[in-house]
PDB file of C-alpha atoms in Angstrom:
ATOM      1  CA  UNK A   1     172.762 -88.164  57.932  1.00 57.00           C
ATOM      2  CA  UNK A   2     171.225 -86.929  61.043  1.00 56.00           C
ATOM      3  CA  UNK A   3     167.808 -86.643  59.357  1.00 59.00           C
ATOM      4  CA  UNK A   4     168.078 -90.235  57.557  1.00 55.00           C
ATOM      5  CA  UNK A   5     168.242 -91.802  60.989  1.00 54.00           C
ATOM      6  CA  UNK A   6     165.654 -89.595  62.766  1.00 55.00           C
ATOM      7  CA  UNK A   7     163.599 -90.912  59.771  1.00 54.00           C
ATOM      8  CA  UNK A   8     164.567 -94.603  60.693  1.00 51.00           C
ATOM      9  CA  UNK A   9     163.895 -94.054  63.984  1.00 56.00           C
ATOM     10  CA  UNK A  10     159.972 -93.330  62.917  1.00 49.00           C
ATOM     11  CA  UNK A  11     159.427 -95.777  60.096  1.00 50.00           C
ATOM     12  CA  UNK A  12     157.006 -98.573  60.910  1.00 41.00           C
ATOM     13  CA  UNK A  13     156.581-102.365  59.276  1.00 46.00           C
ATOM     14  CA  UNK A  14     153.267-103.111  58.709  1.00 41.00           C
ATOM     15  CA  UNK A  15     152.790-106.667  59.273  1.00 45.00           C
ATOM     16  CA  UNK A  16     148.872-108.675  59.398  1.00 40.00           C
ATOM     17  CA  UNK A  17     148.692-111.587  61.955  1.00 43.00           C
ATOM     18  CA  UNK A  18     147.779-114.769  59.968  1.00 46.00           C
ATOM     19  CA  UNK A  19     145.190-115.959  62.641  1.00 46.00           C
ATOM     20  CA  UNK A  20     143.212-112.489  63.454  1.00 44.00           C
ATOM     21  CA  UNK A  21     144.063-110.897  60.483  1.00 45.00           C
ATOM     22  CA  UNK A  22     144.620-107.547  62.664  1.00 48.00           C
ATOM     23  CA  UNK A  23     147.343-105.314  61.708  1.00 44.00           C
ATOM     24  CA  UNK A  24     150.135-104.957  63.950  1.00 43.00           C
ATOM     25  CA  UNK A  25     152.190-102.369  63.793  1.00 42.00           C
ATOM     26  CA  UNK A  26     156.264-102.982  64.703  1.00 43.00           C
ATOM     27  CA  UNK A  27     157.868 -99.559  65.647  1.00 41.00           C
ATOM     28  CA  UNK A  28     161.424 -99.016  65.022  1.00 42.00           C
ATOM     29  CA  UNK A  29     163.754 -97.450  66.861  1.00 43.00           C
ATOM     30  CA  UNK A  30     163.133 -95.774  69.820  1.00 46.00           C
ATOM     31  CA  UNK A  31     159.468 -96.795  71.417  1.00 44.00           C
ATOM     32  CA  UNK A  32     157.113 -94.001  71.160  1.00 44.00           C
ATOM     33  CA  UNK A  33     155.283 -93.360  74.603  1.00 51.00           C
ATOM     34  CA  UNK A  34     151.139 -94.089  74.871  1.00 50.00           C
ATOM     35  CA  UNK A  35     150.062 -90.295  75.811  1.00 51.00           C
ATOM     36  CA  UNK A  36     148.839 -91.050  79.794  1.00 53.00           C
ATOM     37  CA  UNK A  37     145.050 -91.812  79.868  1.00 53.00           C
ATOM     38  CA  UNK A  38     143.499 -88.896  81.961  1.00 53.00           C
ATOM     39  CA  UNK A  39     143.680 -89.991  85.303  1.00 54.00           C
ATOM     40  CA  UNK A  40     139.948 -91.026  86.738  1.00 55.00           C
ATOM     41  CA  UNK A  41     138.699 -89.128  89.985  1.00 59.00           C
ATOM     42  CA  UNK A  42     136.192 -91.381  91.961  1.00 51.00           C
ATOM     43  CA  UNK A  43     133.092 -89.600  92.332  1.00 53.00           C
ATOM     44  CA  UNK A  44     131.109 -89.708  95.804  1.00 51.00           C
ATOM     45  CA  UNK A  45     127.459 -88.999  96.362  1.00 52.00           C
ATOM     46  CA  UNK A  46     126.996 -87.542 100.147  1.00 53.00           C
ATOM     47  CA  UNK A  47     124.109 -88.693 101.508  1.00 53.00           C
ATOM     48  CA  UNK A  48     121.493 -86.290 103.677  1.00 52.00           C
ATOM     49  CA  UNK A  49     122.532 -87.376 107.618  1.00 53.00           C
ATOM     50  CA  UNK A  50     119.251 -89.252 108.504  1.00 49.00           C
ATOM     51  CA  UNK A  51     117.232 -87.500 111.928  1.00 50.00           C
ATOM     52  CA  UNK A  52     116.475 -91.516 113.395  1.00 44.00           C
ATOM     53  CA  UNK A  53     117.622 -94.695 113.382  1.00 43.00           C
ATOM     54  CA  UNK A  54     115.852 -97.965 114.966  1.00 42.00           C
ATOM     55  CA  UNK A  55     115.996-100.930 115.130  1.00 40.00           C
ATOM     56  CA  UNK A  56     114.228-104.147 115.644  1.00 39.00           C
ATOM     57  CA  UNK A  57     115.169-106.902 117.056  1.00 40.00           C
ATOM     58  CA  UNK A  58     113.459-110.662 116.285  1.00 41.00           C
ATOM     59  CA  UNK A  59     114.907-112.769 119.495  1.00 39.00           C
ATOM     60  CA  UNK A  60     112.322-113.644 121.867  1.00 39.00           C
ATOM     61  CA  UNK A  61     113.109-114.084 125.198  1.00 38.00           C
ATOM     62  CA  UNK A  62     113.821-117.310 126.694  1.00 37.00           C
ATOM     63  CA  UNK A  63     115.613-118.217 123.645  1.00 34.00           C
ATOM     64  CA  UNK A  64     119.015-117.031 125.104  1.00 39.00           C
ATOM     65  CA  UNK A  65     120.536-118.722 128.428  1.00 39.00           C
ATOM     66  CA  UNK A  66     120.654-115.500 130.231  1.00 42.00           C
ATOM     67  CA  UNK A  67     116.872-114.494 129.511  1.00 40.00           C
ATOM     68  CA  UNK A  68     113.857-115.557 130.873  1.00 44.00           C
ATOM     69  CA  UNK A  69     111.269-118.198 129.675  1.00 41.00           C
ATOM     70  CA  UNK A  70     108.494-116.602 127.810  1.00 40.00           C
ATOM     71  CA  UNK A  71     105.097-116.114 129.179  1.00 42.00           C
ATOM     72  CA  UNK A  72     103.406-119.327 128.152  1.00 40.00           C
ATOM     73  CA  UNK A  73      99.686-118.815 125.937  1.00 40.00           C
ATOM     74  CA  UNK A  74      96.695-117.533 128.162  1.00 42.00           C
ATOM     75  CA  UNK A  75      94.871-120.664 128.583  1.00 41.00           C
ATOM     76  CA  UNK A  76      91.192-120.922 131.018  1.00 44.00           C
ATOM     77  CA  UNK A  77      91.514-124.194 132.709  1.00 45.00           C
ATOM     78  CA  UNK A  78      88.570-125.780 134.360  1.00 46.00           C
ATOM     79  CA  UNK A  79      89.905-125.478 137.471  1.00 46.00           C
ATOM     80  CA  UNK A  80      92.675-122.672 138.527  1.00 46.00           C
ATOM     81  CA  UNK A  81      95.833-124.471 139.607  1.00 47.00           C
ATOM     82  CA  UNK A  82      97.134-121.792 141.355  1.00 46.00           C
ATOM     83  CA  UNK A  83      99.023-122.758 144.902  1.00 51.00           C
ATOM     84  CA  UNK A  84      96.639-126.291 144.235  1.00 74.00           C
ATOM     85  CA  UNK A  85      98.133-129.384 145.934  1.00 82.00           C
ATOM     86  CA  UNK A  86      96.686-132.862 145.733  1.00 86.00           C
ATOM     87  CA  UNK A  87      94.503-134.050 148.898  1.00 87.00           C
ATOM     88  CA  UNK A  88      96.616-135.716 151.656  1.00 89.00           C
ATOM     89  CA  UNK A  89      94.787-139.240 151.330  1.00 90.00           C
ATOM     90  CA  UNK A  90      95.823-142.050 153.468  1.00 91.00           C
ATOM     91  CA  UNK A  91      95.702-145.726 151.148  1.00 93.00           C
ATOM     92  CA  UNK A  92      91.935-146.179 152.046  1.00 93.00           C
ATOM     93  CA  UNK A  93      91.034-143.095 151.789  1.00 93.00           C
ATOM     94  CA  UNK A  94      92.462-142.919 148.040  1.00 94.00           C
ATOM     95  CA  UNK A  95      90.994-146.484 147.196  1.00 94.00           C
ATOM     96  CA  UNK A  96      87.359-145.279 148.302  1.00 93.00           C
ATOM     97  CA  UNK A  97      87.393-142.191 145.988  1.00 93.00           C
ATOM     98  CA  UNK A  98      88.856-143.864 142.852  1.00 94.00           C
ATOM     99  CA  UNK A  99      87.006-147.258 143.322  1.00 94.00           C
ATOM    100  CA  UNK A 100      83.996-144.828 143.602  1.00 93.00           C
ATOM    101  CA  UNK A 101      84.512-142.857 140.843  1.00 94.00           C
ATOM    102  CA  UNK A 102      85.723-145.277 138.503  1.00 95.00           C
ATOM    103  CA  UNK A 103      82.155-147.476 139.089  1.00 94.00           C
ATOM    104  CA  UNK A 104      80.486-144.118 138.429  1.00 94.00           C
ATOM    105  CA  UNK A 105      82.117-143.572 135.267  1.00 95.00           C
ATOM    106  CA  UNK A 106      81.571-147.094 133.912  1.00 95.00           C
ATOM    107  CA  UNK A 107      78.107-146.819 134.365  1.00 95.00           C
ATOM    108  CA  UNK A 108      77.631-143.709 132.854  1.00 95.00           C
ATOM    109  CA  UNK A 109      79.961-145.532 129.931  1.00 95.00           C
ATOM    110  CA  UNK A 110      77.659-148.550 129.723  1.00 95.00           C
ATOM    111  CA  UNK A 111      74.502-146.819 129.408  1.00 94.00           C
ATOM    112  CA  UNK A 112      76.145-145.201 126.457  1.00 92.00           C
ATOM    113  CA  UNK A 113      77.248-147.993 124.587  1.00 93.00           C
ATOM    114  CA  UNK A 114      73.657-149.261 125.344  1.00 93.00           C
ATOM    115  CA  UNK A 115      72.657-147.565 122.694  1.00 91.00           C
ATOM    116  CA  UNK A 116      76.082-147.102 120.478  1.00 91.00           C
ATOM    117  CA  UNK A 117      77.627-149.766 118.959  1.00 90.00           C
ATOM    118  CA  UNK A 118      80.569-148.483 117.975  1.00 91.00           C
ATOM    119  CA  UNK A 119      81.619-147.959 122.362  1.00 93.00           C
ATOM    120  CA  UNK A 120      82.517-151.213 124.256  1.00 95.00           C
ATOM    121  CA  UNK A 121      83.533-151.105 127.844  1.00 96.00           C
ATOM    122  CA  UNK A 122      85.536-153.497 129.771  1.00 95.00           C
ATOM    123  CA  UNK A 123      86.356-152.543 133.399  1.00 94.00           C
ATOM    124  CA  UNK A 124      88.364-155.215 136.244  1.00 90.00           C
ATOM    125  CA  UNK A 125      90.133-154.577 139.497  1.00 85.00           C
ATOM    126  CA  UNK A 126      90.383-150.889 138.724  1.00 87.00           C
ATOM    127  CA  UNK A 127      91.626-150.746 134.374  1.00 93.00           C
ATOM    128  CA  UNK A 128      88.979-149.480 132.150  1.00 95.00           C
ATOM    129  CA  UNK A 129      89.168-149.880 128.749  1.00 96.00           C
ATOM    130  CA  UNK A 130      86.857-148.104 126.627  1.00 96.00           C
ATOM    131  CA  UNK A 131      86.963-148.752 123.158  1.00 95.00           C
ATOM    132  CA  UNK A 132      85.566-145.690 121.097  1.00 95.00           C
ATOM    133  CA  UNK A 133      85.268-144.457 116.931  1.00 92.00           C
ATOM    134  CA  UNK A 134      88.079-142.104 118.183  1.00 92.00           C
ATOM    135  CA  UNK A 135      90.399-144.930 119.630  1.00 95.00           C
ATOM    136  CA  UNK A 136      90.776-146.967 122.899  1.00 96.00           C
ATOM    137  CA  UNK A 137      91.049-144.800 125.763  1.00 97.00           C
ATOM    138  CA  UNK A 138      92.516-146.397 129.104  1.00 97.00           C
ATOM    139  CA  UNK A 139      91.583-145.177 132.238  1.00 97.00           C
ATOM    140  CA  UNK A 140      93.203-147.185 135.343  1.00 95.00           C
ATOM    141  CA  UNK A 141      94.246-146.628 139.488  1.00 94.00           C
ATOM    142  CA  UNK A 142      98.081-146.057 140.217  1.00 93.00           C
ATOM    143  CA  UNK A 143      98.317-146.652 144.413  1.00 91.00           C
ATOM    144  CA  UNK A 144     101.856-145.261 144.236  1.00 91.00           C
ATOM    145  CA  UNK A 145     101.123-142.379 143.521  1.00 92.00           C
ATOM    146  CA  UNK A 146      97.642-142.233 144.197  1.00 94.00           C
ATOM    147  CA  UNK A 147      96.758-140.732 141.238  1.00 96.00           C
ATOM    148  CA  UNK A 148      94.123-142.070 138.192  1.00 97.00           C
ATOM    149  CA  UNK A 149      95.887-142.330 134.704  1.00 97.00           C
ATOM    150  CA  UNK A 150      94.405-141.700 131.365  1.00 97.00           C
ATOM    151  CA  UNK A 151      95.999-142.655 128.000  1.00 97.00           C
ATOM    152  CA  UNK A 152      93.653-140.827 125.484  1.00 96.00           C
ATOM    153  CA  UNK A 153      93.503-140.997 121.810  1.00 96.00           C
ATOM    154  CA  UNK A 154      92.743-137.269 121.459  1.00 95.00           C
ATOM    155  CA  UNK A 155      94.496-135.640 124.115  1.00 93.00           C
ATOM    156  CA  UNK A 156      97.445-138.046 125.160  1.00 94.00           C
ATOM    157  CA  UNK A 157      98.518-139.472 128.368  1.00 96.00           C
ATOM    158  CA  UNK A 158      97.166-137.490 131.997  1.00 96.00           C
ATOM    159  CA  UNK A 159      97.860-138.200 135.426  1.00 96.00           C
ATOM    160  CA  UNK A 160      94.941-136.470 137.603  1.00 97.00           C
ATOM    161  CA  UNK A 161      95.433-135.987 141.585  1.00 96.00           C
ATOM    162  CA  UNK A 162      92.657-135.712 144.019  1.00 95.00           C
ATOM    163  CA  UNK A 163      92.355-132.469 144.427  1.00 92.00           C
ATOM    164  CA  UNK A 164      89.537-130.392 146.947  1.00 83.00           C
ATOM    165  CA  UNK A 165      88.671-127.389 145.588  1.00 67.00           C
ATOM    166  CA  UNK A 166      89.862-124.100 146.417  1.00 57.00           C
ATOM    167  CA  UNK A 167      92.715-126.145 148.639  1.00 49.00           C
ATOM    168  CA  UNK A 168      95.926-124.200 148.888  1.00 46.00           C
ATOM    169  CA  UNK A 169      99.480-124.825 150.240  1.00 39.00           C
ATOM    170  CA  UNK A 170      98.525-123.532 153.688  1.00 39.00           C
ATOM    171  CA  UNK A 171      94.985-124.295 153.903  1.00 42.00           C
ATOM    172  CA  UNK A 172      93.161-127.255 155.073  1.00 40.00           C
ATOM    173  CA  UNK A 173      90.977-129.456 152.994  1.00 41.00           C
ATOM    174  CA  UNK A 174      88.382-129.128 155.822  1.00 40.00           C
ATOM    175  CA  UNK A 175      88.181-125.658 156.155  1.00 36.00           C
ATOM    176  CA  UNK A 176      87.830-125.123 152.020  1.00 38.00           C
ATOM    177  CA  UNK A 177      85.592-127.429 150.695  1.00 37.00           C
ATOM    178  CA  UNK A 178      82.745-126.618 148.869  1.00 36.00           C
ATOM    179  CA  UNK A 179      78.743-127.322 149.330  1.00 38.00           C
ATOM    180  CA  UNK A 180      78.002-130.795 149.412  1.00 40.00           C
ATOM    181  CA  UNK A 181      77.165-132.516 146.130  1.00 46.00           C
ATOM    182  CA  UNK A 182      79.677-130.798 143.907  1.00 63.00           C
ATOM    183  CA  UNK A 183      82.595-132.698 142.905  1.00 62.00           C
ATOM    184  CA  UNK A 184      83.589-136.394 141.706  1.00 64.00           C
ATOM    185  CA  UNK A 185      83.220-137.977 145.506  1.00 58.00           C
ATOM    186  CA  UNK A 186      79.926-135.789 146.252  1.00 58.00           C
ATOM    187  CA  UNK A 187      81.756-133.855 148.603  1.00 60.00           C
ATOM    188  CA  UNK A 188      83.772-131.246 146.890  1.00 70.00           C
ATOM    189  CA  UNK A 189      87.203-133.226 145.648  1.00 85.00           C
ATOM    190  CA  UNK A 190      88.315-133.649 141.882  1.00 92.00           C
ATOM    191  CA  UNK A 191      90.367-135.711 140.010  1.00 94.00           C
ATOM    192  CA  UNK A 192      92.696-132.942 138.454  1.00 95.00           C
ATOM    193  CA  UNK A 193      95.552-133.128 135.831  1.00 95.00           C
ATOM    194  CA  UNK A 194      97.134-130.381 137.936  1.00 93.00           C
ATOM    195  CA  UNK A 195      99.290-129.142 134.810  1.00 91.00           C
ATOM    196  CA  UNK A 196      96.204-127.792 133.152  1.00 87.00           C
ATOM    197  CA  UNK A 197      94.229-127.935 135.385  1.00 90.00           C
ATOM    198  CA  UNK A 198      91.313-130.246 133.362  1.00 90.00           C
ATOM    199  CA  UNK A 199      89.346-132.138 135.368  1.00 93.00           C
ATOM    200  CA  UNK A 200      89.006-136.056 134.140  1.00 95.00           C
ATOM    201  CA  UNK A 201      85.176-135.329 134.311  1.00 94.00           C
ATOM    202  CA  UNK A 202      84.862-132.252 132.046  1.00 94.00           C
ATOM    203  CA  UNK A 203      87.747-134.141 129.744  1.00 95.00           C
ATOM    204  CA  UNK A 204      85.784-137.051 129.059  1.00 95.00           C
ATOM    205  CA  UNK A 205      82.784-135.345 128.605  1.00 94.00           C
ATOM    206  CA  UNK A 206      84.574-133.234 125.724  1.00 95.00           C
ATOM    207  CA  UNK A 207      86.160-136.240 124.065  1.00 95.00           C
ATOM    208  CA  UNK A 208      83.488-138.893 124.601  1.00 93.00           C
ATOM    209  CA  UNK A 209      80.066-137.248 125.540  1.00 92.00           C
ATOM    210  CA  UNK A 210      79.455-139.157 128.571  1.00 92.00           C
ATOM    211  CA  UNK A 211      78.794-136.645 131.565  1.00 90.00           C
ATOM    212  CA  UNK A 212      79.312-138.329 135.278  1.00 84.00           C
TER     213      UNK A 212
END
């Protein structure tokens, strides 16, 4: 008896599965017990401890609120800015030297378009306009702030001070002008976009080809 049911206890029904057509196998019984799968150790590969590490970083300074503004690009101006101020002008004074130099320059413009068709130049009460094959370029006086403006095709809008040269923050103009002759007024002073320090003569000699 004992070995009739041990013998029921191991007798399987073979059955196939009508949609994979696998045959399962139905155990009877008591459920035999999958052997354990050997257990799997995780392997590790120990890397050699490495003599130096660096690294590099890509921020530049200025680009972070506590760091300073980088160094801007090493430019040669025409005429160093450093401690530069405009000239201390009184009204007449300022009206002499840019009516002056504004008649110089529109001479020098009309001989040009004397024999270039493609300039025209129209000057009144202190506005030049000087149309070019680059664009219009628009030189005129501001009394306010005693300055000349220039709205250029090619290099954009400049406001140029009168500025003597060599002129610092504690010198007088007197005292540091240079020989007589030199300058827009004859006498040493330059009309001066004093964040680049160009000079409006040596820019529209670069853009148009007209020297004063």
């Amino acid at each position: 008896m004992a070995n009739k049911l041990q013998s029921l206890r191991l007798l399987a029904r073979t059955r196939c599965s009508p949609s994979t057509g696998r045959t399962l196998t139905t155990l009877t019984g008591r459920s035999l017990r999958p052997s354990p799968s050997p257990a799997i150790r995780p392997s590790f590969t120990t890397l050699p401890p490495s003599n130096s590490f660096s690294y590099t970083s890509n921020s530049r300074k200025g680009l972070q609120p506590e760091s300073d503004n980088p160094a801007p690009p090493n430019t040669e101006p025409s005429i160093s800015t450093a401690n530069t101020l405009p000239a201390p002008l009184s009204e007449d004074e300022y009206h002499e030297k840019a009516d002056q130099y504004l008649e110089r320059l529109v001479l020098a413009l009309e001989e040009k378009a004397e024999s270039n068709p493609d300039f025209e130049v129209e000057y009144d009460s202190g506005n030049l306009e000087l149309t070019t094959p680059q664009g219009i370029y628009v030189i005129n006086k501001q009394r306010p702030n005693k300055q000349i403006w220039l709205s250029s095709p090619v290099s954009g809008p400049k406001r140029f001070d009168f500025v003597i040269a060599g002129a610092g923050q504690h010198e007088k103009e007197e005292s540091e002008r240079v020989d007589e002759g030199e300058g827009d007024d004859r006498e040493g002073g330059r009309w001066v976009y004093l964040r680049d320090g160009d000079s409006l003569t040596d820019l529209i000699f670069k853009e148009v080809g007209v020297k004063i």
